[in-house]
Amino acid sequence: MIRPFSRQEALARGVTPRRLRAQDLWTPTPGVRSVEVPLTLLERACAFAVAAPNDFAFARATAARLHGMPLPQCLEEDPSIHIVTRTADNRVRRGEVVGHRGLETRRVVEIAGLPVVSPADTWVDLGEYVGPGRPVGLDDIIAAGDAAANLERSVESLAVALRRRVRPRGKVTLDYALPQVRMGSRSAMETRSRLMVVRAGLPEPEMNLELYSPSGDWLGMGDLGWKEERVVGEYQGVEFHSRETDRRQNEVRRERIEEGDWRYLEIVSADVFEEMARAVKLREIAVTLGRSPHLLRLHEAGPQFFAPAKYERPRRRRS
């Protein structure tokens, strides 16, 4: 794609104002032209960057999407470009842009040449979307935290970013979520599967555990792995059930793992989100791990949107 360019840049190179008004050029944001329509978020961000202030970074949902952090569908489809500038600077006012302040309190990294708020600080910023009537829940925050920890290569980076803020929005949920964040998860559904298992009272699995046969042959990676029990749980998305070639590849992989002396458990979306299917799956996992299914906390194993009310700090009474 030919990069977007500013109107001033084009005029300086001898392009006439009439040519800049031609029908074959697009105006993705005021003062910017492009030969092609910016369709992806990255293309739209590149177009905005041409006309952006000197000191800014992409933030909030825009930063999370650029980092590849999982978000609820409504934020994945958010048409706005979110940016953050310094508190002392004027807020950017453009139709497609939502401006925020506080750049000086956030670490910035680079993606495709663009300034983007770091994964850890972006995770803290997602607290702004948490609360009654807002789109992000506890499990969404934990899933995004798992992805951010992978990008930062440490959970501690998230803790540092959270401690650095003074009363960030959603702090109660962020504080409650942080101890549940783990490295290794490759998708939001892997994270949700882990949370389901742990909340039911079963041993916590290792995420994306390397699997070896008794003779030392490498068999692959397991989404959720219990090394001592030699049990592996694999989350299977819709794509593994939609095409015959995908199903066959998965069957071959399962056969290889089971021949390597591992017991294989398949987890699908219904096992996480539907109460009856979840109970059946958790009992299967418990029996396979050698645990009593009668001790499962099935009522606690479902998805959670809010941090428990008992976790909220007591409010100070007025004298």
GROMACS .gro file of C-alpha atoms in nm:
model
  319
    1MET     CA    1   0.000   0.000   0.000
    2ILE     CA    2   0.130   0.348  -0.092
    3ARG     CA    3   0.170   0.536   0.233
    4PRO     CA    4  -0.073   0.819   0.315
    5PHE     CA    5   0.065   1.173   0.281
    6SER     CA    6  -0.024   1.513   0.417
    7ARG     CA    7  -0.171   1.793   0.207
    8GLN     CA    8   0.123   2.017   0.302
    9GLU     CA    9   0.372   1.752   0.192
   10ALA     CA   10   0.201   1.716  -0.144
   11LEU     CA   11   0.186   2.093  -0.205
   12ALA     CA   12   0.556   2.123  -0.117
   13ARG     CA   13   0.632   1.863  -0.383
   14GLY     CA   14   0.441   2.059  -0.647
   15VAL     CA   15   0.106   1.882  -0.642
   16THR     CA   16  -0.172   2.128  -0.720
   17PRO     CA   17  -0.472   2.186  -0.488
   18ARG     CA   18  -0.700   2.077  -0.771
   19ARG     CA   19  -0.520   1.742  -0.798
   20LEU     CA   20  -0.560   1.690  -0.424
   21ARG     CA   21  -0.936   1.728  -0.467
   22ALA     CA   22  -0.951   1.459  -0.735
   23GLN     CA   23  -1.196   1.172  -0.702
   24ASP     CA   24  -0.922   0.905  -0.706
   25LEU     CA   25  -0.773   1.027  -0.376
   26TRP     CA   26  -0.917   0.949  -0.034
   27THR     CA   27  -0.923   1.171   0.275
   28PRO     CA   28  -0.899   0.928   0.570
   29THR     CA   29  -0.863   1.221   0.812
   30PRO     CA   30  -0.855   1.600   0.754
   31GLY     CA   31  -0.531   1.716   0.593
   32VAL     CA   32  -0.432   1.364   0.477
   33ARG     CA   33  -0.468   1.195   0.139
   34SER     CA   34  -0.424   0.833   0.035
   35VAL     CA   35  -0.435   0.648  -0.294
   36GLU     CA   36  -0.607   0.346  -0.139
   37VAL     CA   37  -0.883   0.326   0.120
   38PRO     CA   38  -0.738   0.249   0.467
   39LEU     CA   39  -0.936  -0.055   0.575
   40THR     CA   40  -0.749  -0.223   0.859
   41LEU     CA   41  -0.689  -0.064   1.196
   42LEU     CA   42  -0.317  -0.046   1.124
   43GLU     CA   43  -0.379   0.130   0.791
   44ARG     CA   44  -0.614   0.378   0.959
   45ALA     CA   45  -0.362   0.440   1.236
   46CYS     CA   46  -0.087   0.503   0.980
   47ALA     CA   47  -0.310   0.756   0.804
   48PHE     CA   48  -0.390   0.940   1.127
   49ALA     CA   49  -0.021   0.946   1.227
   50VAL     CA   50   0.053   1.166   0.925
   51ALA     CA   51  -0.152   1.449   1.077
   52ALA     CA   52  -0.098   1.364   1.445
   53PRO     CA   53   0.069   1.592   1.701
   54ASN     CA   54   0.437   1.540   1.769
   55ASP     CA   55   0.390   1.382   2.110
   56PHE     CA   56   0.117   1.117   2.115
   57ALA     CA   57   0.061   0.743   2.126
   58PHE     CA   58  -0.222   0.512   2.029
   59ALA     CA   59  -0.404   0.402   2.342
   60ARG     CA   60  -0.695   0.216   2.505
   61ALA     CA   61  -0.883  -0.023   2.274
   62THR     CA   62  -0.680   0.089   1.972
   63ALA     CA   63  -0.353   0.000   2.146
   64ALA     CA   64  -0.493  -0.332   2.267
   65ARG     CA   65  -0.596  -0.427   1.913
   66LEU     CA   66  -0.261  -0.323   1.768
   67HIS     CA   67  -0.091  -0.542   2.029
   68GLY     CA   68  -0.326  -0.831   1.949
   69MET     CA   69  -0.474  -0.839   2.299
   70PRO     CA   70  -0.821  -1.001   2.311
   71LEU     CA   71  -1.118  -0.772   2.365
   72PRO     CA   72  -1.497  -0.811   2.370
   73GLN     CA   73  -1.649  -0.793   2.022
   74CYS     CA   74  -1.787  -0.441   2.065
   75LEU     CA   75  -1.436  -0.305   2.128
   76GLU     CA   76  -1.285  -0.513   1.848
   77GLU     CA   77  -1.527  -0.331   1.618
   78ASP     CA   78  -1.483   0.013   1.775
   79PRO     CA   79  -1.456   0.253   1.478
   80SER     CA   80  -1.276   0.520   1.681
   81ILE     CA   81  -0.902   0.577   1.699
   82HIS     CA   82  -0.796   0.626   2.060
   83ILE     CA   83  -0.486   0.833   2.131
   84VAL     CA   84  -0.323   0.977   2.440
   85THR     CA   85  -0.129   1.304   2.464
   86ARG     CA   86   0.044   1.482   2.749
   87THR     CA   87  -0.181   1.626   3.016
   88ALA     CA   88  -0.056   1.979   2.948
   89ASP     CA   89  -0.127   1.958   2.573
   90ASN     CA   90  -0.452   2.042   2.396
   91ARG     CA   91  -0.674   1.743   2.330
   92VAL     CA   92  -0.688   1.639   1.964
   93ARG     CA   93  -1.029   1.704   1.812
   94ARG     CA   94  -1.106   1.498   1.503
   95GLY     CA   95  -1.425   1.317   1.414
   96GLU     CA   96  -1.274   0.968   1.415
   97VAL     CA   97  -1.044   1.026   1.714
   98VAL     CA   98  -1.107   0.993   2.088
   99GLY     CA   99  -0.841   1.183   2.279
  100HIS     CA  100  -0.713   1.101   2.625
  101ARG     CA  101  -0.451   1.260   2.848
  102GLY     CA  102  -0.168   1.125   3.062
  103LEU     CA  103   0.096   1.020   2.809
  104GLU     CA  104   0.368   1.115   3.058
  105THR     CA  105   0.256   0.835   3.294
  106ARG     CA  106   0.267   0.563   3.030
  107ARG     CA  107   0.547   0.369   2.863
  108VAL     CA  108   0.539   0.377   2.483
  109VAL     CA  109   0.659   0.110   2.240
  110GLU     CA  110   0.668   0.100   1.860
  111ILE     CA  111   0.455  -0.113   1.629
  112ALA     CA  112   0.514  -0.080   1.254
  113GLY     CA  113   0.680   0.256   1.318
  114LEU     CA  114   0.384   0.386   1.521
  115PRO     CA  115   0.393   0.494   1.888
  116VAL     CA  116   0.167   0.268   2.095
  117VAL     CA  117   0.111   0.257   2.470
  118SER     CA  118   0.290  -0.048   2.612
  119PRO     CA  119   0.097  -0.373   2.673
  120ALA     CA  120   0.122  -0.334   3.052
  121ASP     CA  121  -0.006   0.025   3.055
  122THR     CA  122  -0.273  -0.064   2.799
  123TRP     CA  123  -0.392  -0.342   3.031
  124VAL     CA  124  -0.431  -0.089   3.314
  125ASP     CA  125  -0.614   0.148   3.077
  126LEU     CA  126  -0.868  -0.125   3.000
  127GLY     CA  127  -0.997  -0.066   3.352
  128GLU     CA  128  -1.174   0.236   3.204
  129TYR     CA  129  -1.411  -0.004   3.026
  130VAL     CA  130  -1.497  -0.198   3.345
  131GLY     CA  131  -1.811  -0.155   3.552
  132PRO     CA  132  -2.191  -0.180   3.537
  133GLY     CA  133  -2.313  -0.100   3.187
  134ARG     CA  134  -1.963  -0.114   3.044
  135PRO     CA  135  -1.836  -0.378   2.800
  136VAL     CA  136  -1.534  -0.530   2.977
  137GLY     CA  137  -1.571  -0.783   3.257
  138LEU     CA  138  -1.337  -0.959   3.499
  139ASP     CA  139  -1.261  -1.253   3.270
  140ASP     CA  140  -1.197  -1.014   2.979
  141ILE     CA  141  -0.945  -0.830   3.196
  142ILE     CA  142  -0.771  -1.155   3.294
  143ALA     CA  143  -0.756  -1.273   2.930
  144ALA     CA  144  -0.614  -0.938   2.820
  145GLY     CA  145  -0.370  -0.959   3.112
  146ASP     CA  146  -0.248  -1.301   2.998
  147ALA     CA  147  -0.182  -1.160   2.651
  148ALA     CA  148  -0.011  -0.850   2.792
  149ALA     CA  149   0.209  -1.062   3.020
  150ASN     CA  150   0.319  -1.269   2.719
  151LEU     CA  151   0.410  -0.952   2.529
  152GLU     CA  152   0.592  -0.805   2.830
  153ARG     CA  153   0.745  -1.145   2.913
  154SER     CA  154   0.647  -1.093   3.273
  155VAL     CA  155   0.340  -1.058   3.495
  156GLU     CA  156   0.539  -0.824   3.718
  157SER     CA  157   0.538  -0.561   3.441
  158LEU     CA  158   0.160  -0.539   3.480
  159ALA     CA  159   0.195  -0.505   3.857
  160VAL     CA  160   0.448  -0.224   3.813
  161ALA     CA  161   0.221  -0.039   3.568
  162LEU     CA  162  -0.074  -0.071   3.805
  163ARG     CA  163   0.124   0.050   4.107
  164ARG     CA  164   0.247   0.349   3.908
  165ARG     CA  165  -0.106   0.483   3.859
  166VAL     CA  166  -0.294   0.695   4.109
  167ARG     CA  167  -0.651   0.566   4.144
  168PRO     CA  168  -0.699   0.431   3.789
  169ARG     CA  169  -1.051   0.350   3.681
  170GLY     CA  170  -1.146  -0.010   3.741
  171LYS     CA  171  -0.874  -0.052   4.006
  172VAL     CA  172  -1.079  -0.294   4.218
  173THR     CA  173  -1.121  -0.530   3.921
  174LEU     CA  174  -0.759  -0.486   3.810
  175ASP     CA  175  -0.633  -0.560   4.163
  176TYR     CA  176  -0.851  -0.870   4.184
  177ALA     CA  177  -0.753  -0.988   3.834
  178LEU     CA  178  -0.377  -0.942   3.863
  179PRO     CA  179  -0.303  -1.251   4.082
  180GLN     CA  180  -0.498  -1.461   3.830
  181VAL     CA  181  -0.292  -1.350   3.528
  182ARG     CA  182  -0.055  -1.612   3.389
  183MET     CA  183   0.196  -1.631   3.108
  184GLY     CA  184   0.165  -1.887   2.831
  185SER     CA  185  -0.196  -1.858   2.716
  186ARG     CA  186  -0.233  -1.811   2.341
  187SER     CA  187  -0.601  -1.717   2.332
  188ALA     CA  188  -0.882  -1.579   2.543
  189MET     CA  189  -1.058  -1.916   2.540
  190GLU     CA  190  -0.749  -2.093   2.673
  191THR     CA  191  -0.751  -1.842   2.957
  192ARG     CA  192  -1.123  -1.893   3.020
  193SER     CA  193  -1.073  -2.272   3.020
  194ARG     CA  194  -0.799  -2.237   3.282
  195LEU     CA  195  -1.018  -2.014   3.499
  196MET     CA  196  -1.306  -2.262   3.477
  197VAL     CA  197  -1.084  -2.547   3.597
  198VAL     CA  198  -0.927  -2.354   3.884
  199ARG     CA  199  -1.256  -2.205   4.005
  200ALA     CA  200  -1.400  -2.555   4.024
  201GLY     CA  201  -1.126  -2.649   4.272
  202LEU     CA  202  -0.907  -2.857   4.040
  203PRO     CA  203  -0.527  -2.824   4.021
  204GLU     CA  204  -0.412  -2.534   3.804
  205PRO     CA  205  -0.273  -2.650   3.470
  206GLU     CA  206   0.041  -2.523   3.303
  207MET     CA  207  -0.035  -2.320   2.993
  208ASN     CA  208   0.103  -2.449   2.662
  209LEU     CA  209   0.306  -2.721   2.823
  210GLU     CA  210   0.562  -2.902   2.609
  211LEU     CA  211   0.463  -3.268   2.578
  212TYR     CA  212   0.715  -3.551   2.558
  213SER     CA  213   0.677  -3.926   2.528
  214PRO     CA  214   0.833  -4.153   2.794
  215SER     CA  215   1.126  -4.204   2.554
  216GLY     CA  216   1.181  -3.828   2.520
  217ASP     CA  217   1.018  -3.768   2.181
  218TRP     CA  218   0.860  -3.425   2.149
  219LEU     CA  219   0.487  -3.453   2.083
  220GLY     CA  220   0.381  -3.089   2.065
  221MET     CA  221   0.233  -2.828   2.297
  222GLY     CA  222  -0.072  -2.874   2.517
  223ASP     CA  223  -0.306  -2.581   2.583
  224LEU     CA  224  -0.362  -2.691   2.944
  225GLY     CA  225  -0.124  -2.948   3.086
  226TRP     CA  226  -0.098  -3.141   3.410
  227LYS     CA  227   0.255  -3.281   3.391
  228GLU     CA  228   0.246  -3.509   3.694
  229GLU     CA  229  -0.081  -3.674   3.589
  230ARG     CA  230   0.020  -3.671   3.219
  231VAL     CA  231  -0.311  -3.514   3.123
  232VAL     CA  232  -0.355  -3.252   2.853
  233GLY     CA  233  -0.661  -3.037   2.783
  234GLU     CA  234  -0.700  -2.889   2.436
  235TYR     CA  235  -0.940  -2.606   2.357
  236GLN     CA  236  -1.092  -2.663   2.015
  237GLY     CA  237  -1.240  -2.360   1.842
  238VAL     CA  238  -1.504  -2.365   1.571
  239GLU     CA  239  -1.236  -2.385   1.302
  240PHE     CA  240  -1.145  -2.737   1.414
  241HIS     CA  241  -1.500  -2.854   1.351
  242SER     CA  242  -1.583  -2.670   1.030
  243ARG     CA  243  -1.358  -2.842   0.774
  244GLU     CA  244  -1.278  -3.208   0.726
  245THR     CA  245  -0.906  -3.137   0.681
  246ASP     CA  246  -0.895  -2.952   1.014
  247ARG     CA  247  -1.075  -3.232   1.193
  248ARG     CA  248  -0.841  -3.493   1.049
  249GLN     CA  249  -0.531  -3.296   1.144
  250ASN     CA  250  -0.662  -3.268   1.498
  251GLU     CA  251  -0.733  -3.642   1.513
  252VAL     CA  252  -0.379  -3.721   1.398
  253ARG     CA  253  -0.238  -3.488   1.661
  254ARG     CA  254  -0.455  -3.645   1.930
  255GLU     CA  255  -0.345  -3.996   1.832
  256ARG     CA  256   0.022  -3.892   1.851
  257ILE     CA  257  -0.024  -3.741   2.198
  258GLU     CA  258  -0.215  -4.043   2.331
  259GLU     CA  259   0.042  -4.282   2.189
  260GLY     CA  260   0.299  -4.079   2.383
  261ASP     CA  261   0.128  -4.185   2.709
  262TRP     CA  262  -0.076  -3.867   2.767
  263ARG     CA  263  -0.450  -3.865   2.833
  264TYR     CA  264  -0.625  -3.618   2.606
  265LEU     CA  265  -0.929  -3.404   2.693
  266GLU     CA  266  -1.106  -3.184   2.442
  267ILE     CA  267  -1.267  -2.857   2.558
  268VAL     CA  268  -1.510  -2.660   2.341
  269SER     CA  269  -1.691  -2.330   2.386
  270ALA     CA  270  -2.005  -2.488   2.531
  271ASP     CA  271  -1.797  -2.649   2.807
  272VAL     CA  272  -1.701  -2.301   2.926
  273PHE     CA  273  -2.023  -2.104   2.874
  274GLU     CA  274  -2.309  -2.355   2.919
  275GLU     CA  275  -2.383  -2.475   3.271
  276MET     CA  276  -2.476  -2.837   3.198
  277ALA     CA  277  -2.193  -2.894   2.950
  278ARG     CA  278  -1.949  -2.730   3.194
  279ALA     CA  279  -2.052  -2.964   3.477
  280VAL     CA  280  -2.006  -3.271   3.256
  281LYS     CA  281  -1.665  -3.155   3.134
  282LEU     CA  282  -1.538  -3.066   3.481
  283ARG     CA  283  -1.640  -3.407   3.613
  284GLU     CA  284  -1.455  -3.568   3.324
  285ILE     CA  285  -1.143  -3.363   3.398
  286ALA     CA  286  -1.166  -3.445   3.770
  287VAL     CA  287  -1.190  -3.820   3.709
  288THR     CA  288  -0.904  -3.809   3.458
  289LEU     CA  289  -0.687  -3.625   3.712
  290GLY     CA  290  -0.776  -3.876   3.984
  291ARG     CA  291  -0.985  -3.625   4.183
  292SER     CA  292  -1.330  -3.679   4.326
  293PRO     CA  293  -1.596  -3.514   4.108
  294HIS     CA  294  -1.815  -3.481   4.419
  295LEU     CA  295  -1.581  -3.214   4.559
  296LEU     CA  296  -1.606  -2.984   4.259
  297ARG     CA  297  -1.728  -2.628   4.317
  298LEU     CA  298  -1.948  -2.626   4.008
  299HIS     CA  299  -2.143  -2.318   4.116
  300GLU     CA  300  -1.819  -2.114   4.117
  301ALA     CA  301  -1.676  -2.240   3.787
  302GLY     CA  302  -1.872  -2.026   3.542
  303PRO     CA  303  -1.757  -1.706   3.371
  304GLN     CA  304  -1.735  -1.403   3.598
  305PHE     CA  305  -1.807  -1.048   3.484
  306PHE     CA  306  -1.765  -0.863   3.814
  307ALA     CA  307  -1.508  -0.896   4.089
  308PRO     CA  308  -1.676  -1.043   4.399
  309ALA     CA  309  -1.855  -0.781   4.606
  310LYS     CA  310  -1.674  -0.905   4.917
  311TYR     CA  311  -1.344  -0.804   4.752
  312GLU     CA  312  -1.439  -0.437   4.730
  313ARG     CA  313  -1.274  -0.219   4.988
  314PRO     CA  314  -1.513  -0.101   5.262
  315ARG     CA  315  -1.611   0.261   5.214
  316ARG     CA  316  -1.517   0.506   5.489
  317ARG     CA  317  -1.816   0.621   5.683
  318ARG     CA  318  -1.877   0.991   5.714
  319SER     CA  319  -1.855   1.123   6.066
   0.00000   0.00000   0.00000
